[in-house]
Amino acid sequence: MNFPLGHISSLCKYTGISFTAGAITHGFFSGERSFWTAAFGIAIYLVGGTLEKISNPDKDHSWTDVLAIGIVASIGLGFFTGGLQHFPDSPARSSWVVPVGFAMSLLAMYLMEGKGKVKVRSVLIYGVISLALVIAASLYSLSYFNEHGGDGHSHDHGAPAQVAAPSMKEVRIEVDDTMRFSPATWEAQAGEPIRIILVNKGKVDHELVIGTEKEIIAHAKEMANPSTKGHHHTNEVSAKPGQVAELVWTFKKPGQYAMACFEPGHYEAGMKGIINVVPKKH
């Protein structure tokens, strides 16, 4: 065995799974960038499988195993690990992504390692029982998180309000494809719930994410990573073209906060703004 080449192959395979899992958990079904992230992850996984075969030629894996079955394995492992990681903040999607990923990984494992070596009957018994347990656990988790809510990756500078009162202050923010918020600067009081109304007059998706300047900058760097997409935070509201969306928010402390849109390329194009939060008036 060629040890250095074997190590590199392992790095490639696990990196590929990580990219695929990232694409799944951050919006594989909602953005072109995530599609290409998944494709890149699968490709890297296949490179790892190819290097593994070259480094260990005595291992009984055909090129069909490495390439065709490798695709099933990388997607299945990406589905399973990604779905588990983000079950709290995307339970509806994870409830079926996890079982599908488990089934795909099981199939790939049998075709690559078990075919002709273990009895089909024993694999079927194990597969039916284990998949049933995974499905049951996923459905229970879906019910639990729908009832209690997930972690939502919330931030400590504010909190979403559950009910919008008729007398609540409203801030209407319009967006279009000029990549600007209108207004780009507005004021709020600490401790006062605000109904933020996002009106999308453009032809592409837009969003509004609230945070401190430090958080927004850090989030911009995070979103620049190809494996990151499709966040669903409690401090974020998004609207499809021609639609209106709302977020009820309460800032806990006075200070200057920021807002931004992290759809691909929007923040870089200048889609950002300032929120001045003043002390609550008594």
mmCIF file of C-alpha atoms in Angstrom:
data_model
loop_
_atom_site.group_PDB
_atom_site.id
_atom_site.type_symbol
_atom_site.label_atom_id
_atom_site.label_comp_id
_atom_site.label_asym_id
_atom_site.label_seq_id
_atom_site.Cartn_x
_atom_site.Cartn_y
_atom_site.Cartn_z
ATOM 1 C CA MET A 1 0.000 0.000 0.000
ATOM 2 C CA ASN A 2 1.169 3.513 -0.846
ATOM 3 C CA PHE A 3 0.560 5.211 2.525
ATOM 4 C CA PRO A 4 0.889 8.900 1.477
ATOM 5 C CA LEU A 5 -1.459 8.345 -1.450
ATOM 6 C CA GLY A 6 -3.837 6.467 0.837
ATOM 7 C CA HIS A 7 -3.884 9.381 3.256
ATOM 8 C CA ILE A 8 -4.600 11.873 0.479
ATOM 9 C CA SER A 9 -7.413 9.643 -0.788
ATOM 10 C CA SER A 10 -8.993 9.641 2.687
ATOM 11 C CA LEU A 11 -8.782 13.427 2.865
ATOM 12 C CA CYS A 12 -10.455 13.726 -0.539
ATOM 13 C CA LYS A 13 -13.248 11.292 0.322
ATOM 14 C CA TYR A 14 -14.108 12.937 3.630
ATOM 15 C CA THR A 15 -13.819 16.413 2.109
ATOM 16 C CA GLY A 16 -16.221 15.332 -0.619
ATOM 17 C CA ILE A 17 -18.706 14.039 1.936
ATOM 18 C CA SER A 18 -18.374 17.295 3.883
ATOM 19 C CA PHE A 19 -19.087 19.425 0.813
ATOM 20 C CA THR A 20 -22.061 17.273 -0.127
ATOM 21 C CA ALA A 21 -23.402 17.412 3.420
ATOM 22 C CA GLY A 22 -22.946 21.196 3.447
ATOM 23 C CA ALA A 23 -24.875 21.544 0.205
ATOM 24 C CA ILE A 24 -27.701 19.415 1.591
ATOM 25 C CA THR A 25 -27.969 21.213 4.914
ATOM 26 C CA HIS A 26 -27.615 24.717 3.492
ATOM 27 C CA GLY A 27 -30.176 24.553 0.738
ATOM 28 C CA PHE A 28 -29.273 21.910 -1.859
ATOM 29 C CA PHE A 29 -32.779 22.201 -3.279
ATOM 30 C CA SER A 30 -32.974 26.001 -3.310
ATOM 31 C CA GLY A 31 -29.896 27.455 -4.980
ATOM 32 C CA GLU A 32 -27.613 26.975 -7.945
ATOM 33 C CA ARG A 33 -24.487 27.511 -5.841
ATOM 34 C CA SER A 34 -25.455 24.655 -3.543
ATOM 35 C CA PHE A 35 -26.034 22.400 -6.539
ATOM 36 C CA TRP A 36 -22.493 23.048 -7.730
ATOM 37 C CA THR A 37 -21.194 22.613 -4.190
ATOM 38 C CA ALA A 38 -22.749 19.149 -4.098
ATOM 39 C CA ALA A 39 -21.368 18.356 -7.550
ATOM 40 C CA PHE A 40 -17.906 19.446 -6.409
ATOM 41 C CA GLY A 41 -18.238 17.281 -3.280
ATOM 42 C CA ILE A 42 -19.164 14.234 -5.335
ATOM 43 C CA ALA A 43 -16.259 14.874 -7.717
ATOM 44 C CA ILE A 44 -13.762 15.187 -4.847
ATOM 45 C CA TYR A 45 -15.120 11.974 -3.326
ATOM 46 C CA LEU A 46 -14.598 10.171 -6.638
ATOM 47 C CA VAL A 47 -11.046 11.506 -6.839
ATOM 48 C CA GLY A 48 -10.457 10.080 -3.370
ATOM 49 C CA GLY A 49 -11.884 6.722 -4.414
ATOM 50 C CA THR A 50 -9.671 6.677 -7.498
ATOM 51 C CA LEU A 51 -6.564 7.475 -5.466
ATOM 52 C CA GLU A 52 -7.537 4.805 -2.939
ATOM 53 C CA LYS A 53 -7.684 2.178 -5.686
ATOM 54 C CA ILE A 54 -4.330 3.293 -7.084
ATOM 55 C CA SER A 55 -2.693 3.311 -3.633
ATOM 56 C CA ASN A 56 -4.037 -0.128 -2.772
ATOM 57 C CA PRO A 57 -4.364 -2.120 -6.036
ATOM 58 C CA ASP A 58 -4.808 -5.398 -4.160
ATOM 59 C CA LYS A 59 -8.150 -4.258 -2.799
ATOM 60 C CA ASP A 60 -10.992 -5.990 -4.628
ATOM 61 C CA HIS A 61 -12.787 -2.915 -5.983
ATOM 62 C CA SER A 62 -13.591 -2.514 -9.660
ATOM 63 C CA TRP A 63 -13.655 0.863 -11.346
ATOM 64 C CA THR A 64 -17.446 0.545 -11.388
ATOM 65 C CA ASP A 65 -17.372 0.293 -7.597
ATOM 66 C CA VAL A 66 -15.111 3.301 -7.302
ATOM 67 C CA LEU A 67 -17.014 5.562 -9.688
ATOM 68 C CA ALA A 68 -20.676 4.558 -10.023
ATOM 69 C CA ILE A 69 -21.180 3.226 -6.501
ATOM 70 C CA GLY A 70 -18.976 6.024 -5.161
ATOM 71 C CA ILE A 71 -21.556 8.547 -6.349
ATOM 72 C CA VAL A 72 -24.313 6.752 -4.429
ATOM 73 C CA ALA A 73 -22.086 6.527 -1.344
ATOM 74 C CA SER A 74 -21.077 10.194 -1.343
ATOM 75 C CA ILE A 75 -24.643 11.437 -1.793
ATOM 76 C CA GLY A 76 -26.002 9.001 0.793
ATOM 77 C CA LEU A 77 -23.403 9.902 3.415
ATOM 78 C CA GLY A 78 -23.875 13.598 2.636
ATOM 79 C CA PHE A 79 -27.636 13.280 3.067
ATOM 80 C CA PHE A 80 -27.336 11.338 6.318
ATOM 81 C CA THR A 81 -24.677 13.435 8.042
ATOM 82 C CA GLY A 82 -26.017 16.750 6.767
ATOM 83 C CA GLY A 83 -29.582 15.905 7.746
ATOM 84 C CA LEU A 84 -28.518 14.923 11.256
ATOM 85 C CA GLN A 85 -26.463 18.086 11.680
ATOM 86 C CA HIS A 86 -29.327 20.421 10.805
ATOM 87 C CA PHE A 87 -32.335 18.521 12.119
ATOM 88 C CA PRO A 88 -33.161 21.234 14.718
ATOM 89 C CA ASP A 89 -33.446 24.111 12.227
ATOM 90 C CA SER A 90 -34.821 22.185 9.208
ATOM 91 C CA PRO A 91 -36.808 19.248 10.634
ATOM 92 C CA ALA A 92 -39.240 18.912 7.714
ATOM 93 C CA ARG A 93 -36.420 18.399 5.221
ATOM 94 C CA SER A 94 -34.193 16.360 7.533
ATOM 95 C CA SER A 95 -37.034 13.959 8.381
ATOM 96 C CA TRP A 96 -36.795 12.439 4.903
ATOM 97 C CA VAL A 97 -33.203 13.350 4.000
ATOM 98 C CA VAL A 98 -31.793 11.274 6.874
ATOM 99 C CA PRO A 99 -33.664 8.021 6.017
ATOM 100 C CA VAL A 100 -32.918 8.407 2.294
ATOM 101 C CA GLY A 101 -29.241 8.984 3.067
ATOM 102 C CA PHE A 102 -29.175 5.971 5.366
ATOM 103 C CA ALA A 103 -30.736 3.735 2.687
ATOM 104 C CA MET A 104 -28.329 4.984 -0.011
ATOM 105 C CA SER A 105 -25.283 4.450 2.214
ATOM 106 C CA LEU A 106 -26.513 0.953 3.077
ATOM 107 C CA LEU A 107 -26.948 0.082 -0.596
ATOM 108 C CA ALA A 108 -23.510 1.463 -1.482
ATOM 109 C CA MET A 109 -21.879 -0.414 1.389
ATOM 110 C CA TYR A 110 -23.412 -3.700 0.295
ATOM 111 C CA LEU A 111 -22.500 -3.270 -3.382
ATOM 112 C CA MET A 112 -18.934 -2.229 -2.583
ATOM 113 C CA GLU A 113 -18.052 -4.390 0.392
ATOM 114 C CA GLY A 114 -20.673 -7.071 0.929
ATOM 115 C CA LYS A 115 -21.826 -8.316 -2.476
ATOM 116 C CA GLY A 116 -20.862 -11.985 -2.844
ATOM 117 C CA LYS A 117 -19.420 -12.047 0.686
ATOM 118 C CA VAL A 118 -22.506 -11.823 2.907
ATOM 119 C CA LYS A 119 -25.930 -13.388 2.554
ATOM 120 C CA VAL A 120 -28.560 -11.182 0.932
ATOM 121 C CA ARG A 121 -31.139 -12.333 3.473
ATOM 122 C CA SER A 122 -29.082 -11.107 6.431
ATOM 123 C CA VAL A 123 -28.529 -7.749 4.710
ATOM 124 C CA LEU A 124 -32.259 -7.391 4.020
ATOM 125 C CA ILE A 125 -33.179 -8.200 7.633
ATOM 126 C CA TYR A 126 -30.631 -5.718 8.958
ATOM 127 C CA GLY A 127 -31.650 -3.117 6.374
ATOM 128 C CA VAL A 128 -35.393 -3.339 7.063
ATOM 129 C CA ILE A 129 -35.001 -3.210 10.848
ATOM 130 C CA SER A 130 -32.384 -0.446 10.910
ATOM 131 C CA LEU A 131 -34.170 1.680 8.292
ATOM 132 C CA ALA A 132 -37.432 1.312 10.222
ATOM 133 C CA LEU A 133 -35.683 2.548 13.363
ATOM 134 C CA VAL A 134 -34.144 5.500 11.494
ATOM 135 C CA ILE A 135 -37.532 6.442 10.008
ATOM 136 C CA ALA A 136 -39.223 6.169 13.413
ATOM 137 C CA ALA A 137 -36.526 8.317 15.046
ATOM 138 C CA SER A 138 -36.788 10.882 12.236
ATOM 139 C CA LEU A 139 -40.580 11.122 12.552
ATOM 140 C CA TYR A 140 -40.304 11.472 16.316
ATOM 141 C CA SER A 141 -37.676 14.206 15.917
ATOM 142 C CA LEU A 142 -39.867 15.973 13.346
ATOM 143 C CA SER A 143 -42.783 15.950 15.774
ATOM 144 C CA TYR A 144 -40.587 17.104 18.653
ATOM 145 C CA PHE A 145 -38.977 20.028 16.832
ATOM 146 C CA ASN A 146 -42.283 21.111 15.288
ATOM 147 C CA GLU A 147 -43.732 21.288 18.791
ATOM 148 C CA HIS A 148 -40.775 22.780 20.653
ATOM 149 C CA GLY A 149 -38.902 24.554 17.872
ATOM 150 C CA GLY A 150 -35.247 24.200 16.913
ATOM 151 C CA ASP A 151 -32.216 26.204 17.876
ATOM 152 C CA GLY A 152 -32.578 28.497 14.856
ATOM 153 C CA HIS A 153 -29.003 29.789 15.312
ATOM 154 C CA SER A 154 -30.450 32.835 17.058
ATOM 155 C CA HIS A 155 -28.250 35.696 18.193
ATOM 156 C CA ASP A 156 -28.267 37.385 21.558
ATOM 157 C CA HIS A 157 -28.706 40.983 20.372
ATOM 158 C CA GLY A 158 -32.462 40.589 19.927
ATOM 159 C CA ALA A 159 -35.335 38.173 19.830
ATOM 160 C CA PRO A 160 -38.189 37.377 17.458
ATOM 161 C CA ALA A 161 -41.633 38.133 18.855
ATOM 162 C CA GLN A 162 -44.333 35.515 18.423
ATOM 163 C CA VAL A 163 -47.370 37.777 18.121
ATOM 164 C CA ALA A 164 -47.688 41.068 16.262
ATOM 165 C CA ALA A 165 -49.947 43.518 18.071
ATOM 166 C CA PRO A 166 -52.153 45.845 15.970
ATOM 167 C CA SER A 167 -50.473 48.946 17.467
ATOM 168 C CA MET A 168 -46.953 47.669 16.877
ATOM 169 C CA LYS A 169 -44.537 49.951 15.071
ATOM 170 C CA GLU A 170 -43.956 48.958 11.462
ATOM 171 C CA VAL A 171 -40.934 49.482 9.245
ATOM 172 C CA ARG A 172 -41.558 48.890 5.539
ATOM 173 C CA ILE A 173 -38.397 48.105 3.602
ATOM 174 C CA GLU A 174 -38.509 47.790 -0.175
ATOM 175 C CA VAL A 175 -35.915 45.932 -2.226
ATOM 176 C CA ASP A 176 -35.386 45.472 -5.938
ATOM 177 C CA ASP A 177 -32.628 44.434 -8.298
ATOM 178 C CA THR A 178 -30.615 47.625 -7.757
ATOM 179 C CA MET A 179 -29.267 45.739 -4.701
ATOM 180 C CA ARG A 180 -30.314 48.408 -2.220
ATOM 181 C CA PHE A 181 -32.599 48.597 0.804
ATOM 182 C CA SER A 182 -35.079 51.462 0.886
ATOM 183 C CA PRO A 183 -34.768 52.915 3.436
ATOM 184 C CA ALA A 184 -31.159 51.894 4.049
ATOM 185 C CA THR A 185 -31.116 53.548 7.496
ATOM 186 C CA TRP A 186 -33.842 53.542 10.120
ATOM 187 C CA GLU A 187 -34.360 53.827 13.867
ATOM 188 C CA ALA A 188 -35.784 51.567 16.570
ATOM 189 C CA GLN A 189 -36.132 51.614 20.342
ATOM 190 C CA ALA A 190 -34.544 48.979 22.557
ATOM 191 C CA GLY A 191 -37.151 46.663 24.043
ATOM 192 C CA GLU A 192 -39.844 47.690 21.558
ATOM 193 C CA PRO A 193 -41.248 45.015 19.222
ATOM 194 C CA ILE A 194 -41.134 46.059 15.569
ATOM 195 C CA ARG A 195 -42.882 44.547 12.593
ATOM 196 C CA ILE A 196 -40.373 44.585 9.725
ATOM 197 C CA ILE A 197 -42.125 44.287 6.356
ATOM 198 C CA LEU A 198 -39.893 43.266 3.458
ATOM 199 C CA VAL A 199 -41.353 44.079 0.036
ATOM 200 C CA ASN A 200 -39.573 42.487 -2.914
ATOM 201 C CA LYS A 201 -40.168 44.498 -6.098
ATOM 202 C CA GLY A 202 -37.338 42.795 -7.966
ATOM 203 C CA LYS A 203 -37.093 39.734 -10.170
ATOM 204 C CA VAL A 204 -34.804 37.692 -7.899
ATOM 205 C CA ASP A 205 -34.953 36.505 -4.279
ATOM 206 C CA HIS A 206 -33.974 38.967 -1.579
ATOM 207 C CA GLU A 207 -33.590 38.736 2.177
ATOM 208 C CA LEU A 208 -32.922 40.895 5.221
ATOM 209 C CA VAL A 209 -30.604 39.644 7.960
ATOM 210 C CA ILE A 210 -30.203 41.593 11.207
ATOM 211 C CA GLY A 211 -27.077 41.639 13.363
ATOM 212 C CA THR A 212 -24.313 43.689 14.869
ATOM 213 C CA GLU A 213 -21.724 44.990 12.421
ATOM 214 C CA LYS A 214 -19.285 42.333 13.656
ATOM 215 C CA GLU A 215 -21.844 39.568 13.175
ATOM 216 C CA ILE A 216 -22.784 40.738 9.693
ATOM 217 C CA ILE A 217 -19.142 40.853 8.582
ATOM 218 C CA ALA A 218 -18.524 37.400 10.032
ATOM 219 C CA HIS A 219 -21.653 36.097 8.365
ATOM 220 C CA ALA A 220 -20.565 37.584 5.039
ATOM 221 C CA LYS A 221 -17.312 35.630 5.273
ATOM 222 C CA GLU A 222 -19.242 32.486 6.173
ATOM 223 C CA MET A 223 -21.584 32.869 3.212
ATOM 224 C CA ALA A 224 -18.611 33.314 0.880
ATOM 225 C CA ASN A 225 -17.754 29.683 1.572
ATOM 226 C CA PRO A 226 -19.074 27.560 -1.348
ATOM 227 C CA SER A 227 -20.457 24.952 1.062
ATOM 228 C CA THR A 228 -22.671 27.499 2.860
ATOM 229 C CA LYS A 229 -26.152 28.338 1.630
ATOM 230 C CA GLY A 230 -29.775 28.449 2.606
ATOM 231 C CA HIS A 231 -29.500 29.625 6.237
ATOM 232 C CA HIS A 232 -32.766 29.762 8.154
ATOM 233 C CA HIS A 233 -32.090 31.964 11.177
ATOM 234 C CA THR A 234 -34.581 33.659 13.472
ATOM 235 C CA ASN A 235 -32.984 37.030 12.640
ATOM 236 C CA GLU A 236 -33.683 36.672 8.918
ATOM 237 C CA VAL A 237 -36.636 37.232 6.612
ATOM 238 C CA SER A 238 -36.700 36.484 2.888
ATOM 239 C CA ALA A 239 -39.119 37.240 0.065
ATOM 240 C CA LYS A 240 -39.546 35.819 -3.407
ATOM 241 C CA PRO A 241 -39.959 38.195 -6.387
ATOM 242 C CA GLY A 242 -43.206 40.150 -6.056
ATOM 243 C CA GLN A 243 -43.874 38.877 -2.540
ATOM 244 C CA VAL A 244 -44.069 40.471 0.899
ATOM 245 C CA ALA A 245 -42.651 38.881 4.061
ATOM 246 C CA GLU A 246 -42.638 39.931 7.709
ATOM 247 C CA LEU A 247 -40.368 39.599 10.720
ATOM 248 C CA VAL A 248 -41.328 40.774 14.196
ATOM 249 C CA TRP A 249 -38.183 41.657 16.121
ATOM 250 C CA THR A 250 -37.181 43.214 19.437
ATOM 251 C CA PHE A 251 -33.718 44.684 19.956
ATOM 252 C CA LYS A 252 -32.509 44.048 23.488
ATOM 253 C CA LYS A 253 -29.894 46.794 23.792
ATOM 254 C CA PRO A 254 -29.288 50.246 22.286
ATOM 255 C CA GLY A 255 -26.550 50.626 19.711
ATOM 256 C CA GLN A 256 -25.896 50.569 15.994
ATOM 257 C CA TYR A 257 -26.890 47.408 14.168
ATOM 258 C CA ALA A 258 -26.633 46.349 10.578
ATOM 259 C CA MET A 259 -28.836 44.667 8.007
ATOM 260 C CA ALA A 260 -27.764 42.833 4.888
ATOM 261 C CA CYS A 261 -28.883 40.543 2.091
ATOM 262 C CA PHE A 262 -26.806 37.386 1.645
ATOM 263 C CA GLU A 263 -28.300 36.067 -1.548
ATOM 264 C CA PRO A 264 -25.305 35.254 -3.797
ATOM 265 C CA GLY A 265 -23.482 38.464 -4.724
ATOM 266 C CA HIS A 266 -26.011 40.854 -3.157
ATOM 267 C CA TYR A 267 -24.011 41.868 -0.076
ATOM 268 C CA GLU A 268 -20.910 42.367 -2.225
ATOM 269 C CA ALA A 269 -22.977 44.609 -4.515
ATOM 270 C CA GLY A 270 -23.769 46.894 -1.573
ATOM 271 C CA MET A 271 -27.048 45.480 -0.276
ATOM 272 C CA LYS A 272 -26.616 46.548 3.333
ATOM 273 C CA GLY A 273 -27.986 49.119 5.758
ATOM 274 C CA ILE A 274 -27.877 50.572 9.278
ATOM 275 C CA ILE A 275 -30.328 50.335 12.187
ATOM 276 C CA ASN A 276 -29.885 52.868 14.994
ATOM 277 C CA VAL A 277 -31.361 51.466 18.208
ATOM 278 C CA VAL A 278 -31.949 54.123 20.861
ATOM 279 C CA PRO A 279 -32.734 53.640 24.572
ATOM 280 C CA LYS A 280 -36.377 53.003 25.363
ATOM 281 C CA LYS A 281 -38.316 56.130 26.185
ATOM 282 C CA HIS A 282 -40.123 56.080 29.511
#
